Each structure stands twice: as C-alpha cells, then as structure tokens.
XYZ file of C-alpha atoms in Angstrom:
384
model
C 5.087 -25.963 -1.800
C 5.435 -22.861 -0.329
C 5.690 -21.804 3.575
C 4.528 -18.606 3.764
C 4.543 -16.440 6.493
C 4.626 -12.456 5.672
C 7.853 -11.097 4.709
C 7.674 -7.513 3.668
C 5.512 -4.593 3.799
C 4.789 -2.928 0.779
C 3.075 0.953 1.218
C 6.780 2.518 1.774
C 7.612 0.474 -1.153
C 5.074 2.190 -3.521
C 6.204 5.144 -2.373
C 9.611 4.407 -2.075
C 10.491 2.849 -5.656
C 8.855 5.571 -7.173
C 9.766 8.224 -10.059
C 8.272 11.205 -10.781
C 8.732 14.070 -13.259
C 9.645 16.838 -11.036
C 6.766 19.477 -10.378
C 5.885 23.433 -10.456
C 3.742 25.152 -8.207
C 1.225 27.464 -9.490
C 0.612 31.039 -10.021
C -0.454 32.231 -6.438
C -1.553 35.414 -7.912
C -3.286 34.225 -11.075
C -5.087 31.205 -9.516
C -4.141 28.720 -11.645
C -4.205 24.906 -10.981
C -0.613 23.481 -9.988
C 1.026 21.841 -12.442
C 1.949 18.532 -10.925
C 3.986 16.534 -13.775
C 6.017 19.302 -15.865
C 8.678 17.119 -16.656
C 12.583 17.875 -15.551
C 15.191 19.213 -17.223
C 17.530 17.096 -15.662
C 18.677 16.176 -12.152
C 20.526 19.494 -11.552
C 17.171 21.937 -12.265
C 16.940 24.166 -9.313
C 13.785 24.343 -7.590
C 12.228 28.337 -6.543
C 11.062 29.519 -3.421
C 6.690 28.911 -3.547
C 5.110 32.429 -3.860
C 1.834 32.573 -1.644
C -0.594 32.903 -1.681
C -0.513 29.287 -2.952
C -3.434 28.031 -5.148
C -5.050 25.358 -6.690
C -7.391 23.074 -7.307
C -7.610 19.312 -5.372
C -9.950 16.821 -6.897
C -12.051 19.303 -6.804
C -11.941 21.547 -4.706
C -9.911 24.952 -4.432
C -6.983 25.424 -2.567
C -5.323 28.725 -1.079
C -2.552 28.869 1.278
C -1.148 32.262 2.427
C 1.799 29.852 3.891
C 3.173 26.506 4.988
C 0.734 24.492 7.215
C 2.435 24.193 10.890
C 0.093 22.051 12.536
C -1.058 18.966 9.784
C -3.269 15.730 11.018
C -2.598 13.110 8.668
C -5.348 10.556 8.534
C -5.162 6.553 8.716
C -6.452 5.670 5.146
C -5.073 2.475 5.374
C -1.726 3.427 4.266
C 1.623 5.358 5.532
C 3.062 6.641 2.311
C 1.687 9.810 3.202
C 3.459 10.275 6.371
C 6.498 8.915 5.308
C 6.676 11.693 2.333
C 6.445 14.031 4.790
C 9.411 12.011 6.898
C 11.774 11.682 3.608
C 10.854 16.098 3.076
C 12.287 16.947 6.417
C 8.175 17.827 7.705
C 8.180 16.267 11.180
C 7.799 19.251 12.402
C 4.667 20.290 11.189
C 2.832 17.281 11.943
C -0.009 17.994 14.578
C -1.167 14.501 15.086
C -0.334 11.123 12.509
C -2.386 8.281 12.431
C -0.865 6.092 10.238
C 1.753 3.883 11.931
C 1.638 -0.373 11.085
C 4.645 -0.268 13.288
C 6.238 -2.459 9.801
C 7.802 -0.936 6.985
C 10.306 -1.505 3.976
C 12.888 0.461 5.112
C 13.541 0.117 9.093
C 14.652 3.535 10.324
C 11.064 4.657 9.191
C 9.394 2.704 12.183
C 10.987 4.662 14.770
C 10.625 7.706 12.837
C 6.276 7.230 12.608
C 6.131 6.222 16.715
C 7.980 9.206 17.271
C 5.611 11.444 15.940
C 2.521 12.792 17.732
C -0.866 10.891 17.537
C -2.963 14.140 19.259
C -4.661 11.151 21.359
C -7.081 10.751 18.565
C -8.915 6.969 18.332
C -10.182 5.807 15.288
C -14.182 4.439 14.125
C -15.244 1.604 13.373
C -14.166 2.351 9.730
C -10.650 2.859 10.819
C -10.084 5.885 10.837
C -10.737 9.285 12.889
C -13.835 10.488 13.430
C -15.572 14.018 12.840
C -15.913 15.510 16.264
C -12.251 14.342 16.969
C -10.828 15.916 13.894
C -13.168 18.992 14.669
C -12.148 19.000 18.184
C -7.560 18.618 17.166
C -7.861 22.679 14.693
C -5.858 21.332 12.430
C -4.834 24.162 9.629
C -4.183 21.396 7.759
C -5.837 17.497 7.069
C -4.290 15.350 4.703
C -6.054 12.248 3.283
C -4.850 9.670 0.946
C -7.804 9.164 -0.468
C -11.238 11.057 -1.035
C -13.218 8.138 1.403
C -11.517 10.167 4.367
C -13.834 13.028 3.659
C -17.147 10.614 3.870
C -19.450 11.497 6.495
C -21.031 8.403 5.622
C -18.375 6.244 7.629
C -17.837 8.779 10.274
C -15.044 11.637 8.925
C -15.351 15.159 8.394
C -16.213 16.700 4.990
C -14.442 18.603 3.297
C -16.623 21.331 3.073
C -17.506 21.091 7.588
C -13.489 21.244 7.721
C -13.084 24.466 5.255
C -16.037 26.452 7.272
C -14.531 25.771 10.550
C -11.002 27.565 8.479
C -9.344 24.010 8.055
C -8.070 23.262 4.188
C -7.945 19.202 3.317
C -5.817 18.002 1.141
C -6.286 14.312 -0.832
C -2.834 12.778 -2.602
C -4.114 13.418 -5.760
C -3.449 10.164 -7.676
C -6.910 9.215 -5.587
C -9.460 11.611 -6.033
C -11.610 8.889 -7.296
C -11.597 6.116 -5.177
C -13.927 6.699 -2.099
C -15.411 9.960 -4.479
C -19.472 8.686 -6.036
C -19.061 11.939 -8.600
C -15.470 11.864 -9.770
C -15.113 13.105 -13.149
C -14.140 10.572 -16.218
C -10.641 12.826 -15.503
C -10.298 11.451 -12.112
C -11.445 7.789 -12.818
C -8.484 7.788 -15.340
C -6.136 8.984 -13.125
C -7.031 6.175 -10.376
C -6.862 3.253 -13.088
C -3.734 4.442 -14.157
C -1.979 5.199 -12.140
C 1.934 5.013 -12.339
C 6.233 5.131 -10.804
C 5.213 8.486 -12.137
C 1.848 9.022 -10.435
C 2.609 8.117 -7.393
C 5.228 10.876 -6.240
C 2.718 13.730 -7.329
C 2.202 13.555 -3.587
C 5.966 14.590 -2.681
C 5.951 17.439 -5.279
C 2.949 18.561 -4.057
C 4.313 18.305 -0.676
C 7.097 20.550 -2.095
C 4.884 23.241 -3.556
C 3.060 23.493 -0.446
C 5.273 24.049 2.652
C 7.758 25.648 0.659
C 10.375 23.097 0.137
C 11.160 22.448 -3.926
C 14.126 21.939 -3.897
C 13.711 19.454 -1.212
C 11.425 17.316 -3.625
C 13.335 17.895 -6.466
C 16.629 16.011 -5.087
C 14.479 13.238 -3.979
C 12.103 12.985 -7.039
C 16.007 12.663 -8.488
C 16.998 10.355 -5.907
C 14.168 7.960 -6.151
C 14.425 8.372 -9.889
C 17.285 7.252 -10.161
C 17.174 4.003 -7.997
C 14.463 2.543 -10.068
C 16.033 3.175 -13.227
C 19.025 1.676 -12.177
C 16.535 -1.622 -11.084
C 15.816 -1.381 -14.533
C 18.931 -1.291 -16.137
C 20.060 -4.692 -13.359
C 16.919 -6.940 -14.882
C 16.313 -5.596 -18.847
C 17.525 -8.883 -19.809
C 16.678 -11.189 -17.895
C 13.104 -13.093 -18.320
C 9.635 -11.987 -16.534
C 8.926 -13.691 -13.293
C 5.150 -13.804 -13.040
C 4.594 -11.743 -9.305
C 1.840 -11.885 -6.977
C 1.424 -9.248 -4.537
C -0.588 -10.537 -1.587
C -1.307 -8.686 2.060
C -2.799 -11.707 4.621
C -3.419 -9.217 7.400
C -5.160 -6.852 5.204
C -8.116 -9.683 4.393
C -10.153 -7.114 5.578
C -10.441 -5.501 1.895
C -11.305 -8.587 0.187
C -15.091 -9.611 0.710
C -14.033 -13.434 0.080
C -11.823 -13.393 3.264
C -8.512 -13.415 1.266
C -5.128 -11.809 1.786
C -5.291 -8.317 0.141
C -3.995 -9.484 -3.316
C -2.925 -6.293 -5.144
C -4.101 -5.418 -8.645
C -3.881 -2.618 -10.772
C -2.147 0.353 -12.001
C 0.495 1.146 -9.802
C 1.101 -2.592 -8.717
C 1.026 -3.704 -12.080
C 4.303 -0.527 -12.703
C 6.189 -1.304 -10.329
C 5.999 -4.843 -10.432
C 7.697 -4.111 -14.359
C 10.032 -1.826 -13.437
C 11.544 -4.813 -11.135
C 11.624 -7.083 -14.024
C 8.299 -8.715 -13.752
C 4.726 -8.869 -14.888
C 1.460 -8.902 -12.160
C 0.293 -12.786 -12.051
C -3.332 -10.410 -12.063
C -2.063 -7.949 -14.271
C -4.839 -6.169 -16.340
C -7.146 -5.641 -13.733
C -7.626 -3.084 -11.750
C -7.418 -2.275 -8.342
C -10.908 -3.368 -7.772
C -10.192 -6.619 -7.991
C -8.016 -6.393 -4.510
C -11.932 -6.420 -3.080
C -13.358 -8.394 -5.812
C -10.742 -11.747 -6.220
C -12.336 -15.465 -4.956
C -10.927 -18.315 -4.326
C -11.166 -19.885 -8.100
C -8.901 -16.553 -9.655
C -6.221 -16.979 -6.732
C -6.135 -20.921 -7.192
C -5.988 -20.724 -11.500
C -3.243 -18.202 -11.156
C -0.105 -18.771 -12.629
C 2.945 -17.166 -10.067
C 6.044 -17.602 -10.147
C 7.373 -15.188 -7.191
C 5.036 -14.116 -4.187
C 5.938 -10.968 -2.092
C 4.030 -11.381 1.054
C 3.551 -7.772 3.036
C 2.969 -7.355 6.590
C 0.684 -4.917 7.793
C 1.214 -4.416 11.243
C 4.305 -5.708 13.578
C 2.227 -8.318 15.061
C 2.291 -10.527 11.799
C 5.284 -12.930 11.732
C 7.955 -12.016 8.641
C 9.196 -15.526 7.405
C 8.776 -17.468 4.160
C 9.645 -20.888 3.676
C 10.183 -23.397 1.396
C 9.112 -26.779 2.300
C 8.565 -29.963 0.324
C 7.844 -31.987 4.017
C 3.737 -32.091 4.374
C 4.431 -32.526 8.082
C 6.976 -30.024 9.012
C 4.356 -27.567 7.108
C 1.841 -28.691 9.208
C 3.726 -28.049 12.452
C 5.232 -24.833 12.302
C 3.548 -23.040 9.117
C 0.399 -19.970 10.134
C -0.406 -19.944 5.832
C 0.336 -22.218 3.352
C 0.678 -22.269 -0.268
C 0.426 -25.339 -2.294
C 2.202 -24.845 -5.467
C 0.856 -27.553 -8.265
C 2.148 -27.596 -12.057
C 3.545 -24.118 -11.087
C -0.114 -22.659 -9.999
C -1.350 -22.421 -6.588
C -4.134 -25.677 -5.670
C -4.818 -24.775 -2.127
C -4.238 -21.733 0.407
C -4.600 -20.550 3.943
C -3.790 -21.842 7.770
C -2.838 -25.481 7.327
C -5.567 -27.875 8.957
C -7.765 -26.039 6.738
C -5.786 -27.057 3.640
C -4.291 -29.703 3.722
C -6.968 -32.145 4.503
C -6.648 -35.872 3.580
C -8.643 -35.559 0.123
C -6.284 -32.591 -0.855
C -3.549 -34.319 0.358
C -4.143 -37.050 -2.219
C -5.783 -35.428 -4.763
C -2.366 -33.242 -4.936
C 0.316 -35.709 -3.732
C -1.555 -38.910 -4.969
C -0.795 -40.425 -1.391
C -3.436 -41.228 1.100
C -2.616 -39.506 5.380
C -3.577 -38.764 8.315
C -4.331 -35.224 9.206
C -4.278 -34.334 13.251
C -3.001 -33.845 16.504
C 0.152 -35.033 17.399
C -0.224 -37.678 20.018
C 2.915 -36.453 22.531
C 3.420 -32.753 21.230
C -0.337 -31.738 20.186
C 0.812 -29.471 17.169
C -1.084 -30.472 13.631
C 0.489 -33.582 12.205
C 0.068 -35.526 8.789
C 1.708 -38.805 8.491
C 1.838 -40.334 4.734
C 0.064 -43.395 4.838
C 1.110 -44.807 1.223
C 0.876 -43.248 -2.534
C -2.572 -44.022 -3.899
C -2.684 -46.851 -6.439
C-alpha cells in the first residue's frame, strides 16, 4: 500500500525535460509566417538577429512587432511554463506583470525568481485569470496566454480583438492554439493532440525571435535537448514501467473531483523519454477532465508521480504496510492490490471496515483513537 502525499510539481518539468529543434524567424519584409520547427544542423549553429518589423501568424491572428515588447503581461492559465521560459531566456525586465506563480517548481531556484517578478496588483476572477477590465487598465504591450481560452469573453477575459483595438498584442503558446478555441482548425487540433517533447519548446524558440534573443534561445534548446537525450540513453536498456502522473491539488480540473491525471501527447512523450509508459497511454489530454473512479481504480500502475500545485500541499510520499499508521498520518492513501489501484482518497473514506475486509481479508475497527483522537484502525482477525 502506498501512502501518498504530493511530491513534485510537473509544470516546470514539462518545459525543462522537453527538447525542441532550433527555429528561425519569419522574413519580416515578406510577412511570411514564422517557421517554428526548422531543424538545427548542430549545437554550434549561430543564430542571427531578429529583423523588425517581425510578422507571423499565431493561432489564426496576424501579429507584427516593430521591436521587442517591453511591458508583458503573462496570464495564469494554470501554468508556469510560460513565465519560466521568460526567466530561462533572461527576459525578466520585459515583464510588467506575471500571474503564473504557485510557489512550487521542479527547479527550486525558480521559486524565488518567480516571486521577485512584479504582479501589477492584479487579481483573478472565478475562472482563475485576470478579468478584461484589469488587463486593459494595465496597458501592456503584449499579453501572453498558455491557451486560447485565456482570451475567452465568456469567462470574463479580454478577447484578442479587444486587445488589438487597444493597441495591445496577444500571444498564445503555439502548441495550445486549439485549447479553448471552438473554431480551431484541423491543423491546430492535430498539433494539440500530438504534442511531444519537440513541440513543447516551440514557445522558447518563438520568444527568441520576438525578443531578439535568438542565440540565447538556441543555446537553451541545445542544452535541454542534451539533457533529454542523456536520460534516454540511461534508460534505454531498462524495462518500461507503467507511470501514473497525478496532481491532487488540481482536482478542480476533473469533473469527478479526482486528482488531475495527466494524459495524452506531451505527458506520454515525457514518460517515454524517461523509460516508462503512461498508465493511460493512448488517451487524449481531455481525459484529465473526464477520468472516473472506475478507470483510476483499474489502472495498472508501477510508478506514481505526484505533483504539487501550491506550496500548502505536503510533499511526502511513503510506502506503508501498517493500516493504522496510514490512517493516522496520511492526508491521502492509495491502496494497491495485485499491482492495481484498489482505492484512493482520504484515509477514513477509503479504509472502511468493508473495504479492509474485502482487500486484506481481515475484520477491523475503524474510528478515532481513544487517546489521540487521530483516525485509528485495529485489526480484529483474519477473515474465515
């Protein structure tokens, strides 16, 4: 049995583990779309300067930059990937306000770096992002969103059209064009479905073009690619393990109130690069929203990766075979039977007398400890 407490955040890892082929910028005079996947010949390739005006297509919107943006607003979007990309490229001084900040990161140095960024005194609405009136009042020259839904008027956000009318550019992480965009093209839908390690860092390459730090972006991409390939070689001869990636603190993403289980494209690819197979391989990213208890309970799992969403979550994981200890000290428990998840959740909701008898074949008392008041399990006898 596994006693589960959140262990590591995932958002930064998806950026840091991903590798991207080097990209060129658009021909600013021809107005051609930016080429965000041109292969690099080698790590020693030298990138030129950005030629302004720079014009390219982003999720169906034509953008033109006469110079690098200097007053950037980074929207929340339940992500930290965008702000960390800015930081890795040394673009902190270009950020007017950042809303991507959970106080957790796979890279501990990122926590303080993100905290040091200005927030602009902004607040989020019930849909977890900055409402339109605050964005327009701030007067940034660029608004960045991890997904197209960050510009959805129905959720109280400023639309890309509204921003353009106010002279404000807007940029969506290219791999997420179809996310939150009902009229997404088939090409955008396909790109979203088929996200991979290579596609995940297109954003860094694009930032390199927009902010005229192309060499910095190229060097960073080369470094990240090397790290991924090093891991691939290290695990190449090992048997693949079935991996479950879950974030209990992001249960608001699941219609059934379950931990957010990461499925589809980029998650499958990152797990594969680390020598594993997603326990829910083959499902799309939408399964994070629709996954139910039966699917989770019957999943074959060898390795559980538990991610933090906020710094308030406790980051400990322990393997216990003592039911009383698990009930007394765990915030969440995952019970395994024959390698499958038999139950999960708060201890007293999972470890009921009936469940214990069914799974472990013993009768048990479950209730408060007479002295400590903590949840307590006393095993009576083995089931006859």
